[in-house]
Amino acid sequence: MEISFFWIAVGLAAFGYFIGDGLKNFSKPQKKPSYPYLIKEKDLHYHFNLSKGEIEELLNKYSDAPKIELKGTTYYPYQQFIDWLSSNEIYKT
């Protein structure tokens, strides 16, 4: 009889530990992945709700946009591109 109470106590202690550990991390969600989300140049207009002409004009006017070229294909890191668009850097004329 004592052994079954022992296992119930161990189970309750483990349950309390895992619930407490989960509550500790409740307000701190896991970080986003550190790898960049890359967009091909030809698909850039889909992500920013602009026409192809507007994207071409933007990229021609501001050639310093954050980009990566791999095997002849140009990719734009999504978060860096958003940060670049929202910075005051491109609006200074």
PDB file of N, CA and C in Angstrom:
ATOM      1  N   MET A   1       0.812  -1.188   0.000  1.00  0.00           N
ATOM      2  CA  MET A   1       0.000   0.000   0.000  1.00  0.00           C
ATOM      3  C   MET A   1       0.866   1.267   0.000  1.00  0.00           C
ATOM      4  N   GLU A   2       1.954   1.223   0.769  1.00  0.00           N
ATOM      5  CA  GLU A   2       2.827   2.376   0.846  1.00  0.00           C
ATOM      6  C   GLU A   2       3.519   2.653  -0.488  1.00  0.00           C
ATOM      7  N   ILE A   3       3.794   1.620  -1.246  1.00  0.00           N
ATOM      8  CA  ILE A   3       4.487   1.795  -2.521  1.00  0.00           C
ATOM      9  C   ILE A   3       3.596   2.546  -3.505  1.00  0.00           C
ATOM     10  N   SER A   4       2.329   2.269  -3.550  1.00  0.00           N
ATOM     11  CA  SER A   4       1.453   2.968  -4.485  1.00  0.00           C
ATOM     12  C   SER A   4       1.320   4.450  -4.119  1.00  0.00           C
ATOM     13  N   PHE A   5       1.324   4.765  -2.822  1.00  0.00           N
ATOM     14  CA  PHE A   5       1.308   6.166  -2.417  1.00  0.00           C
ATOM     15  C   PHE A   5       2.608   6.853  -2.819  1.00  0.00           C
ATOM     16  N   PHE A   6       3.694   6.111  -2.734  1.00  0.00           N
ATOM     17  CA  PHE A   6       4.991   6.647  -3.135  1.00  0.00           C
ATOM     18  C   PHE A   6       4.968   7.048  -4.608  1.00  0.00           C
ATOM     19  N   TRP A   7       4.465   6.192  -5.475  1.00  0.00           N
ATOM     20  CA  TRP A   7       4.436   6.489  -6.910  1.00  0.00           C
ATOM     21  C   TRP A   7       3.457   7.621  -7.235  1.00  0.00           C
ATOM     22  N   ILE A   8       2.392   7.715  -6.487  1.00  0.00           N
ATOM     23  CA  ILE A   8       1.465   8.839  -6.674  1.00  0.00           C
ATOM     24  C   ILE A   8       2.157  10.144  -6.292  1.00  0.00           C
ATOM     25  N   ALA A   9       2.915  10.127  -5.203  1.00  0.00           N
ATOM     26  CA  ALA A   9       3.643  11.327  -4.766  1.00  0.00           C
ATOM     27  C   ALA A   9       4.712  11.714  -5.791  1.00  0.00           C
ATOM     28  N   VAL A  10       5.422  10.730  -6.319  1.00  0.00           N
ATOM     29  CA  VAL A  10       6.443  11.007  -7.341  1.00  0.00           C
ATOM     30  C   VAL A  10       5.778  11.578  -8.590  1.00  0.00           C
ATOM     31  N   GLY A  11       4.670  11.025  -8.988  1.00  0.00           N
ATOM     32  CA  GLY A  11       3.947  11.524 -10.160  1.00  0.00           C
ATOM     33  C   GLY A  11       3.464  12.945  -9.967  1.00  0.00           C
ATOM     34  N   LEU A  12       2.915  13.258  -8.786  1.00  0.00           N
ATOM     35  CA  LEU A  12       2.466  14.617  -8.490  1.00  0.00           C
ATOM     36  C   LEU A  12       3.638  15.598  -8.457  1.00  0.00           C
ATOM     37  N   ALA A  13       4.777  15.170  -7.911  1.00  0.00           N
ATOM     38  CA  ALA A  13       5.958  16.042  -7.870  1.00  0.00           C
ATOM     39  C   ALA A  13       6.446  16.330  -9.289  1.00  0.00           C
ATOM     40  N   ALA A  14       6.505  15.305 -10.132  1.00  0.00           N
ATOM     41  CA  ALA A  14       6.929  15.497 -11.522  1.00  0.00           C
ATOM     42  C   ALA A  14       5.932  16.393 -12.255  1.00  0.00           C
ATOM     43  N   PHE A  15       4.653  16.170 -12.034  1.00  0.00           N
ATOM     44  CA  PHE A  15       3.615  16.990 -12.647  1.00  0.00           C
ATOM     45  C   PHE A  15       3.785  18.455 -12.247  1.00  0.00           C
ATOM     46  N   GLY A  16       3.993  18.707 -10.955  1.00  0.00           N
ATOM     47  CA  GLY A  16       4.201  20.066 -10.473  1.00  0.00           C
ATOM     48  C   GLY A  16       5.443  20.705 -11.060  1.00  0.00           C
ATOM     49  N   TYR A  17       6.507  19.920 -11.188  1.00  0.00           N
ATOM     50  CA  TYR A  17       7.745  20.446 -11.763  1.00  0.00           C
ATOM     51  C   TYR A  17       7.524  20.877 -13.218  1.00  0.00           C
ATOM     52  N   PHE A  18       6.917  20.035 -14.037  1.00  0.00           N
ATOM     53  CA  PHE A  18       6.724  20.353 -15.449  1.00  0.00           C
ATOM     54  C   PHE A  18       5.737  21.499 -15.661  1.00  0.00           C
ATOM     55  N   ILE A  19       4.705  21.566 -14.855  1.00  0.00           N
ATOM     56  CA  ILE A  19       3.759  22.688 -14.941  1.00  0.00           C
ATOM     57  C   ILE A  19       4.470  23.985 -14.559  1.00  0.00           C
ATOM     58  N   GLY A  20       5.252  23.955 -13.484  1.00  0.00           N
ATOM     59  CA  GLY A  20       5.993  25.143 -13.060  1.00  0.00           C
ATOM     60  C   GLY A  20       7.001  25.592 -14.091  1.00  0.00           C
ATOM     61  N   ASP A  21       7.694  24.630 -14.700  1.00  0.00           N
ATOM     62  CA  ASP A  21       8.675  24.961 -15.736  1.00  0.00           C
ATOM     63  C   ASP A  21       7.982  25.559 -16.960  1.00  0.00           C
ATOM     64  N   GLY A  22       6.823  25.049 -17.298  1.00  0.00           N
ATOM     65  CA  GLY A  22       6.073  25.599 -18.422  1.00  0.00           C
ATOM     66  C   GLY A  22       5.580  27.006 -18.153  1.00  0.00           C
ATOM     67  N   LEU A  23       5.152  27.268 -16.929  1.00  0.00           N
ATOM     68  CA  LEU A  23       4.682  28.608 -16.570  1.00  0.00           C
ATOM     69  C   LEU A  23       5.828  29.617 -16.542  1.00  0.00           C
ATOM     70  N   LYS A  24       7.031  29.153 -16.215  1.00  0.00           N
ATOM     71  CA  LYS A  24       8.192  30.039 -16.232  1.00  0.00           C
ATOM     72  C   LYS A  24       8.436  30.584 -17.629  1.00  0.00           C
ATOM     73  N   ASN A  25       8.250  29.758 -18.637  1.00  0.00           N
ATOM     74  CA  ASN A  25       8.519  30.133 -20.016  1.00  0.00           C
ATOM     75  C   ASN A  25       7.277  30.629 -20.755  1.00  0.00           C
ATOM     76  N   PHE A  26       6.176  30.767 -20.057  1.00  0.00           N
ATOM     77  CA  PHE A  26       4.915  31.146 -20.695  1.00  0.00           C
ATOM     78  C   PHE A  26       4.973  32.535 -21.312  1.00  0.00           C
ATOM     79  N   SER A  27       5.590  33.482 -20.635  1.00  0.00           N
ATOM     80  CA  SER A  27       5.624  34.861 -21.143  1.00  0.00           C
ATOM     81  C   SER A  27       6.761  35.092 -22.130  1.00  0.00           C
ATOM     82  N   LYS A  28       7.616  34.113 -22.328  1.00  0.00           N
ATOM     83  CA  LYS A  28       8.742  34.249 -23.255  1.00  0.00           C
ATOM     84  C   LYS A  28       8.574  33.239 -24.394  1.00  0.00           C
ATOM     85  N   PRO A  29       7.898  33.604 -25.458  1.00  0.00           N
ATOM     86  CA  PRO A  29       7.746  32.657 -26.564  1.00  0.00           C
ATOM     87  C   PRO A  29       9.085  32.375 -27.230  1.00  0.00           C
ATOM     88  N   GLN A  30       9.148  31.259 -27.904  1.00  0.00           N
ATOM     89  CA  GLN A  30      10.389  30.892 -28.578  1.00  0.00           C
ATOM     90  C   GLN A  30      10.718  31.896 -29.661  1.00  0.00           C
ATOM     91  N   LYS A  31      12.016  32.079 -29.886  1.00  0.00           N
ATOM     92  CA  LYS A  31      12.463  33.041 -30.881  1.00  0.00           C
ATOM     93  C   LYS A  31      12.155  32.544 -32.285  1.00  0.00           C
ATOM     94  N   LYS A  32      12.059  33.500 -33.204  1.00  0.00           N
ATOM     95  CA  LYS A  32      11.854  33.154 -34.604  1.00  0.00           C
ATOM     96  C   LYS A  32      13.122  32.513 -35.144  1.00  0.00           C
ATOM     97  N   PRO A  33      13.004  31.744 -36.203  1.00  0.00           N
ATOM     98  CA  PRO A  33      14.210  31.148 -36.776  1.00  0.00           C
ATOM     99  C   PRO A  33      15.182  32.228 -37.239  1.00  0.00           C
ATOM    100  N   SER A  34      16.458  31.938 -37.117  1.00  0.00           N
ATOM    101  CA  SER A  34      17.471  32.934 -37.459  1.00  0.00           C
ATOM    102  C   SER A  34      17.810  32.944 -38.947  1.00  0.00           C
ATOM    103  N   TYR A  35      17.321  31.971 -39.684  1.00  0.00           N
ATOM    104  CA  TYR A  35      17.629  31.958 -41.111  1.00  0.00           C
ATOM    105  C   TYR A  35      16.726  32.948 -41.854  1.00  0.00           C
ATOM    106  N   PRO A  36      17.271  33.589 -42.885  1.00  0.00           N
ATOM    107  CA  PRO A  36      16.477  34.608 -43.596  1.00  0.00           C
ATOM    108  C   PRO A  36      15.476  33.979 -44.567  1.00  0.00           C
ATOM    109  N   TYR A  37      14.371  34.658 -44.744  1.00  0.00           N
ATOM    110  CA  TYR A  37      13.367  34.275 -45.726  1.00  0.00           C
ATOM    111  C   TYR A  37      13.716  35.033 -47.004  1.00  0.00           C
ATOM    112  N   LEU A  38      14.105  34.324 -48.051  1.00  0.00           N
ATOM    113  CA  LEU A  38      14.564  34.944 -49.286  1.00  0.00           C
ATOM    114  C   LEU A  38      13.459  34.957 -50.335  1.00  0.00           C
ATOM    115  N   ILE A  39      13.338  36.092 -51.025  1.00  0.00           N
ATOM    116  CA  ILE A  39      12.336  36.266 -52.073  1.00  0.00           C
ATOM    117  C   ILE A  39      13.061  36.518 -53.386  1.00  0.00           C
ATOM    118  N   LYS A  40      12.676  35.798 -54.421  1.00  0.00           N
ATOM    119  CA  LYS A  40      13.254  36.046 -55.747  1.00  0.00           C
ATOM    120  C   LYS A  40      12.808  37.412 -56.247  1.00  0.00           C
ATOM    121  N   GLU A  41      13.642  38.018 -57.061  1.00  0.00           N
ATOM    122  CA  GLU A  41      13.325  39.351 -57.576  1.00  0.00           C
ATOM    123  C   GLU A  41      12.021  39.358 -58.361  1.00  0.00           C
ATOM    124  N   LYS A  42      11.771  38.279 -59.109  1.00  0.00           N
ATOM    125  CA  LYS A  42      10.553  38.243 -59.924  1.00  0.00           C
ATOM    126  C   LYS A  42       9.286  38.101 -59.080  1.00  0.00           C
ATOM    127  N   ASP A  43       9.423  37.672 -57.807  1.00  0.00           N
ATOM    128  CA  ASP A  43       8.265  37.504 -56.924  1.00  0.00           C
ATOM    129  C   ASP A  43       8.122  38.624 -55.909  1.00  0.00           C
ATOM    130  N   LEU A  44       8.976  39.602 -55.972  1.00  0.00           N
ATOM    131  CA  LEU A  44       8.992  40.676 -54.972  1.00  0.00           C
ATOM    132  C   LEU A  44       7.689  41.467 -54.955  1.00  0.00           C
ATOM    133  N   HIS A  45       7.090  41.666 -56.113  1.00  0.00           N
ATOM    134  CA  HIS A  45       5.868  42.472 -56.176  1.00  0.00           C
ATOM    135  C   HIS A  45       4.686  41.796 -55.472  1.00  0.00           C
ATOM    136  N   TYR A  46       4.681  40.461 -55.399  1.00  0.00           N
ATOM    137  CA  TYR A  46       3.610  39.756 -54.685  1.00  0.00           C
ATOM    138  C   TYR A  46       3.640  40.064 -53.193  1.00  0.00           C
ATOM    139  N   HIS A  47       4.829  40.118 -52.622  1.00  0.00           N
ATOM    140  CA  HIS A  47       4.987  40.275 -51.179  1.00  0.00           C
ATOM    141  C   HIS A  47       4.727  41.702 -50.706  1.00  0.00           C
ATOM    142  N   PHE A  48       4.864  42.672 -51.598  1.00  0.00           N
ATOM    143  CA  PHE A  48       4.704  44.062 -51.183  1.00  0.00           C
ATOM    144  C   PHE A  48       3.504  44.736 -51.827  1.00  0.00           C
ATOM    145  N   ASN A  49       2.690  43.962 -52.517  1.00  0.00           N
ATOM    146  CA  ASN A  49       1.444  44.450 -53.102  1.00  0.00           C
ATOM    147  C   ASN A  49       1.673  45.666 -54.000  1.00  0.00           C
ATOM    148  N   LEU A  50       2.708  45.567 -54.832  1.00  0.00           N
ATOM    149  CA  LEU A  50       3.027  46.602 -55.803  1.00  0.00           C
ATOM    150  C   LEU A  50       3.025  45.985 -57.188  1.00  0.00           C
ATOM    151  N   SER A  51       2.945  46.821 -58.199  1.00  0.00           N
ATOM    152  CA  SER A  51       3.016  46.296 -59.558  1.00  0.00           C
ATOM    153  C   SER A  51       4.474  45.991 -59.904  1.00  0.00           C
ATOM    154  N   LYS A  52       4.666  45.199 -60.953  1.00  0.00           N
ATOM    155  CA  LYS A  52       6.032  44.876 -61.381  1.00  0.00           C
ATOM    156  C   LYS A  52       6.793  46.137 -61.769  1.00  0.00           C
ATOM    157  N   GLY A  53       6.112  47.064 -62.406  1.00  0.00           N
ATOM    158  CA  GLY A  53       6.745  48.316 -62.805  1.00  0.00           C
ATOM    159  C   GLY A  53       7.201  49.141 -61.610  1.00  0.00           C
ATOM    160  N   GLU A  54       6.391  49.179 -60.566  1.00  0.00           N
ATOM    161  CA  GLU A  54       6.760  49.938 -59.368  1.00  0.00           C
ATOM    162  C   GLU A  54       7.975  49.329 -58.673  1.00  0.00           C
ATOM    163  N   ILE A  55       8.019  48.004 -58.626  1.00  0.00           N
ATOM    164  CA  ILE A  55       9.177  47.326 -58.020  1.00  0.00           C
ATOM    165  C   ILE A  55      10.423  47.576 -58.852  1.00  0.00           C
ATOM    166  N   GLU A  56      10.301  47.471 -60.181  1.00  0.00           N
ATOM    167  CA  GLU A  56      11.455  47.730 -61.055  1.00  0.00           C
ATOM    168  C   GLU A  56      11.959  49.158 -60.873  1.00  0.00           C
ATOM    169  N   GLU A  57      11.049  50.114 -60.797  1.00  0.00           N
ATOM    170  CA  GLU A  57      11.427  51.515 -60.610  1.00  0.00           C
ATOM    171  C   GLU A  57      12.130  51.704 -59.266  1.00  0.00           C
ATOM    172  N   LEU A  58      11.608  51.084 -58.217  1.00  0.00           N
ATOM    173  CA  LEU A  58      12.210  51.180 -56.896  1.00  0.00           C
ATOM    174  C   LEU A  58      13.625  50.601 -56.895  1.00  0.00           C
ATOM    175  N   LEU A  59      13.786  49.437 -57.505  1.00  0.00           N
ATOM    176  CA  LEU A  59      15.097  48.785 -57.510  1.00  0.00           C
ATOM    177  C   LEU A  59      16.085  49.512 -58.407  1.00  0.00           C
ATOM    178  N   ASN A  60      15.603  50.117 -59.504  1.00  0.00           N
ATOM    179  CA  ASN A  60      16.505  50.889 -60.367  1.00  0.00           C
ATOM    180  C   ASN A  60      16.940  52.184 -59.696  1.00  0.00           C
ATOM    181  N   LYS A  61      16.020  52.817 -58.994  1.00  0.00           N
ATOM    182  CA  LYS A  61      16.324  54.086 -58.341  1.00  0.00           C
ATOM    183  C   LYS A  61      17.237  53.886 -57.138  1.00  0.00           C
ATOM    184  N   TYR A  62      17.010  52.808 -56.384  1.00  0.00           N
ATOM    185  CA  TYR A  62      17.793  52.518 -55.190  1.00  0.00           C
ATOM    186  C   TYR A  62      18.501  51.174 -55.382  1.00  0.00           C
ATOM    187  N   SER A  63      19.659  51.222 -55.975  1.00  0.00           N
ATOM    188  CA  SER A  63      20.399  49.984 -56.245  1.00  0.00           C
ATOM    189  C   SER A  63      21.075  49.430 -55.001  1.00  0.00           C
ATOM    190  N   ASP A  64      21.042  50.172 -53.902  1.00  0.00           N
ATOM    191  CA  ASP A  64      21.668  49.710 -52.669  1.00  0.00           C
ATOM    192  C   ASP A  64      20.719  48.897 -51.782  1.00  0.00           C
ATOM    193  N   ALA A  65      19.614  48.432 -52.325  1.00  0.00           N
ATOM    194  CA  ALA A  65      18.670  47.606 -51.565  1.00  0.00           C
ATOM    195  C   ALA A  65      19.376  46.324 -51.140  1.00  0.00           C
ATOM    196  N   PRO A  66      19.074  45.816 -49.944  1.00  0.00           N
ATOM    197  CA  PRO A  66      19.728  44.585 -49.485  1.00  0.00           C
ATOM    198  C   PRO A  66      19.341  43.408 -50.381  1.00  0.00           C
ATOM    199  N   LYS A  67      20.356  42.760 -50.928  1.00  0.00           N
ATOM    200  CA  LYS A  67      20.089  41.637 -51.828  1.00  0.00           C
ATOM    201  C   LYS A  67      21.232  40.648 -51.771  1.00  0.00           C
ATOM    202  N   ILE A  68      20.953  39.457 -52.259  1.00  0.00           N
ATOM    203  CA  ILE A  68      21.933  38.378 -52.337  1.00  0.00           C
ATOM    204  C   ILE A  68      21.842  37.798 -53.737  1.00  0.00           C
ATOM    205  N   GLU A  69      22.973  37.591 -54.368  1.00  0.00           N
ATOM    206  CA  GLU A  69      22.992  36.976 -55.694  1.00  0.00           C
ATOM    207  C   GLU A  69      23.629  35.599 -55.587  1.00  0.00           C
ATOM    208  N   LEU A  70      22.873  34.579 -55.997  1.00  0.00           N
ATOM    209  CA  LEU A  70      23.351  33.200 -55.992  1.00  0.00           C
ATOM    210  C   LEU A  70      23.116  32.587 -57.359  1.00  0.00           C
ATOM    211  N   LYS A  71      24.189  32.170 -57.998  1.00  0.00           N
ATOM    212  CA  LYS A  71      24.117  31.504 -59.306  1.00  0.00           C
ATOM    213  C   LYS A  71      23.301  32.308 -60.310  1.00  0.00           C
ATOM    214  N   GLY A  72      23.482  33.600 -60.327  1.00  0.00           N
ATOM    215  CA  GLY A  72      22.820  34.453 -61.296  1.00  0.00           C
ATOM    216  C   GLY A  72      21.397  34.859 -60.948  1.00  0.00           C
ATOM    217  N   THR A  73      20.869  34.389 -59.828  1.00  0.00           N
ATOM    218  CA  THR A  73      19.521  34.751 -59.393  1.00  0.00           C
ATOM    219  C   THR A  73      19.629  35.706 -58.218  1.00  0.00           C
ATOM    220  N   THR A  74      18.863  36.791 -58.267  1.00  0.00           N
ATOM    221  CA  THR A  74      18.883  37.778 -57.197  1.00  0.00           C
ATOM    222  C   THR A  74      17.766  37.493 -56.204  1.00  0.00           C
ATOM    223  N   TYR A  75      18.144  37.421 -54.934  1.00  0.00           N
ATOM    224  CA  TYR A  75      17.201  37.194 -53.848  1.00  0.00           C
ATOM    225  C   TYR A  75      17.243  38.388 -52.912  1.00  0.00           C
ATOM    226  N   TYR A  76      16.111  38.677 -52.284  1.00  0.00           N
ATOM    227  CA  TYR A  76      16.020  39.759 -51.316  1.00  0.00           C
ATOM    228  C   TYR A  76      15.599  39.171 -49.979  1.00  0.00           C
ATOM    229  N   PRO A  77      16.422  39.353 -48.927  1.00  0.00           N
ATOM    230  CA  PRO A  77      16.033  38.878 -47.591  1.00  0.00           C
ATOM    231  C   PRO A  77      14.838  39.690 -47.094  1.00  0.00           C
ATOM    232  N   TYR A  78      13.752  39.022 -46.791  1.00  0.00           N
ATOM    233  CA  TYR A  78      12.483  39.681 -46.488  1.00  0.00           C
ATOM    234  C   TYR A  78      12.604  40.689 -45.345  1.00  0.00           C
ATOM    235  N   GLN A  79      13.122  40.246 -44.188  1.00  0.00           N
ATOM    236  CA  GLN A  79      13.147  41.142 -43.026  1.00  0.00           C
ATOM    237  C   GLN A  79      14.093  42.318 -43.254  1.00  0.00           C
ATOM    238  N   GLN A  80      15.238  42.087 -43.872  1.00  0.00           N
ATOM    239  CA  GLN A  80      16.165  43.194 -44.156  1.00  0.00           C
ATOM    240  C   GLN A  80      15.555  44.168 -45.150  1.00  0.00           C
ATOM    241  N   PHE A  81      14.823  43.666 -46.123  1.00  0.00           N
ATOM    242  CA  PHE A  81      14.180  44.531 -47.110  1.00  0.00           C
ATOM    243  C   PHE A  81      13.100  45.387 -46.451  1.00  0.00           C
ATOM    244  N   ILE A  82      12.329  44.792 -45.551  1.00  0.00           N
ATOM    245  CA  ILE A  82      11.305  45.541 -44.812  1.00  0.00           C
ATOM    246  C   ILE A  82      11.972  46.635 -43.976  1.00  0.00           C
ATOM    247  N   ASP A  83      13.045  46.271 -43.273  1.00  0.00           N
ATOM    248  CA  ASP A  83      13.748  47.255 -42.446  1.00  0.00           C
ATOM    249  C   ASP A  83      14.319  48.377 -43.314  1.00  0.00           C
ATOM    250  N   TRP A  84      14.852  48.038 -44.472  1.00  0.00           N
ATOM    251  CA  TRP A  84      15.412  49.029 -45.391  1.00  0.00           C
ATOM    252  C   TRP A  84      14.310  49.962 -45.906  1.00  0.00           C
ATOM    253  N   LEU A  85      13.158  49.401 -46.268  1.00  0.00           N
ATOM    254  CA  LEU A  85      12.043  50.222 -46.761  1.00  0.00           C
ATOM    255  C   LEU A  85      11.515  51.161 -45.671  1.00  0.00           C
ATOM    256  N   SER A  86      11.502  50.699 -44.438  1.00  0.00           N
ATOM    257  CA  SER A  86      10.940  51.512 -43.362  1.00  0.00           C
ATOM    258  C   SER A  86      11.950  52.495 -42.770  1.00  0.00           C
ATOM    259  N   SER A  87      13.206  52.376 -43.151  1.00  0.00           N
ATOM    260  CA  SER A  87      14.208  53.319 -42.634  1.00  0.00           C
ATOM    261  C   SER A  87      14.116  54.649 -43.402  1.00  0.00           C
ATOM    262  N   ASN A  88      14.672  55.673 -42.828  1.00  0.00           N
ATOM    263  CA  ASN A  88      14.687  56.993 -43.456  1.00  0.00           C
ATOM    264  C   ASN A  88      15.762  57.091 -44.539  1.00  0.00           C
ATOM    265  N   GLU A  89      16.567  56.078 -44.662  1.00  0.00           N
ATOM    266  CA  GLU A  89      17.697  56.080 -45.595  1.00  0.00           C
ATOM    267  C   GLU A  89      17.282  56.342 -47.042  1.00  0.00           C
ATOM    268  N   ILE A  90      16.198  55.738 -47.487  1.00  0.00           N
ATOM    269  CA  ILE A  90      15.819  55.885 -48.897  1.00  0.00           C
ATOM    270  C   ILE A  90      14.958  57.120 -49.137  1.00  0.00           C
ATOM    271  N   TYR A  91      14.465  57.746 -48.082  1.00  0.00           N
ATOM    272  CA  TYR A  91      13.587  58.901 -48.265  1.00  0.00           C
ATOM    273  C   TYR A  91      14.328  60.230 -48.209  1.00  0.00           C
ATOM    274  N   LYS A  92      15.630  60.165 -47.986  1.00  0.00           N
ATOM    275  CA  LYS A  92      16.446  61.383 -47.985  1.00  0.00           C
ATOM    276  C   LYS A  92      16.825  61.726 -49.412  1.00  0.00           C
ATOM    277  N   THR A  93      16.345  62.824 -49.922  1.00  0.00           N
ATOM    278  CA  THR A  93      16.694  63.249 -51.289  1.00  0.00           C
ATOM    279  C   THR A  93      17.053  64.703 -51.326  1.00  0.00           C
TER     280      THR A  93
END
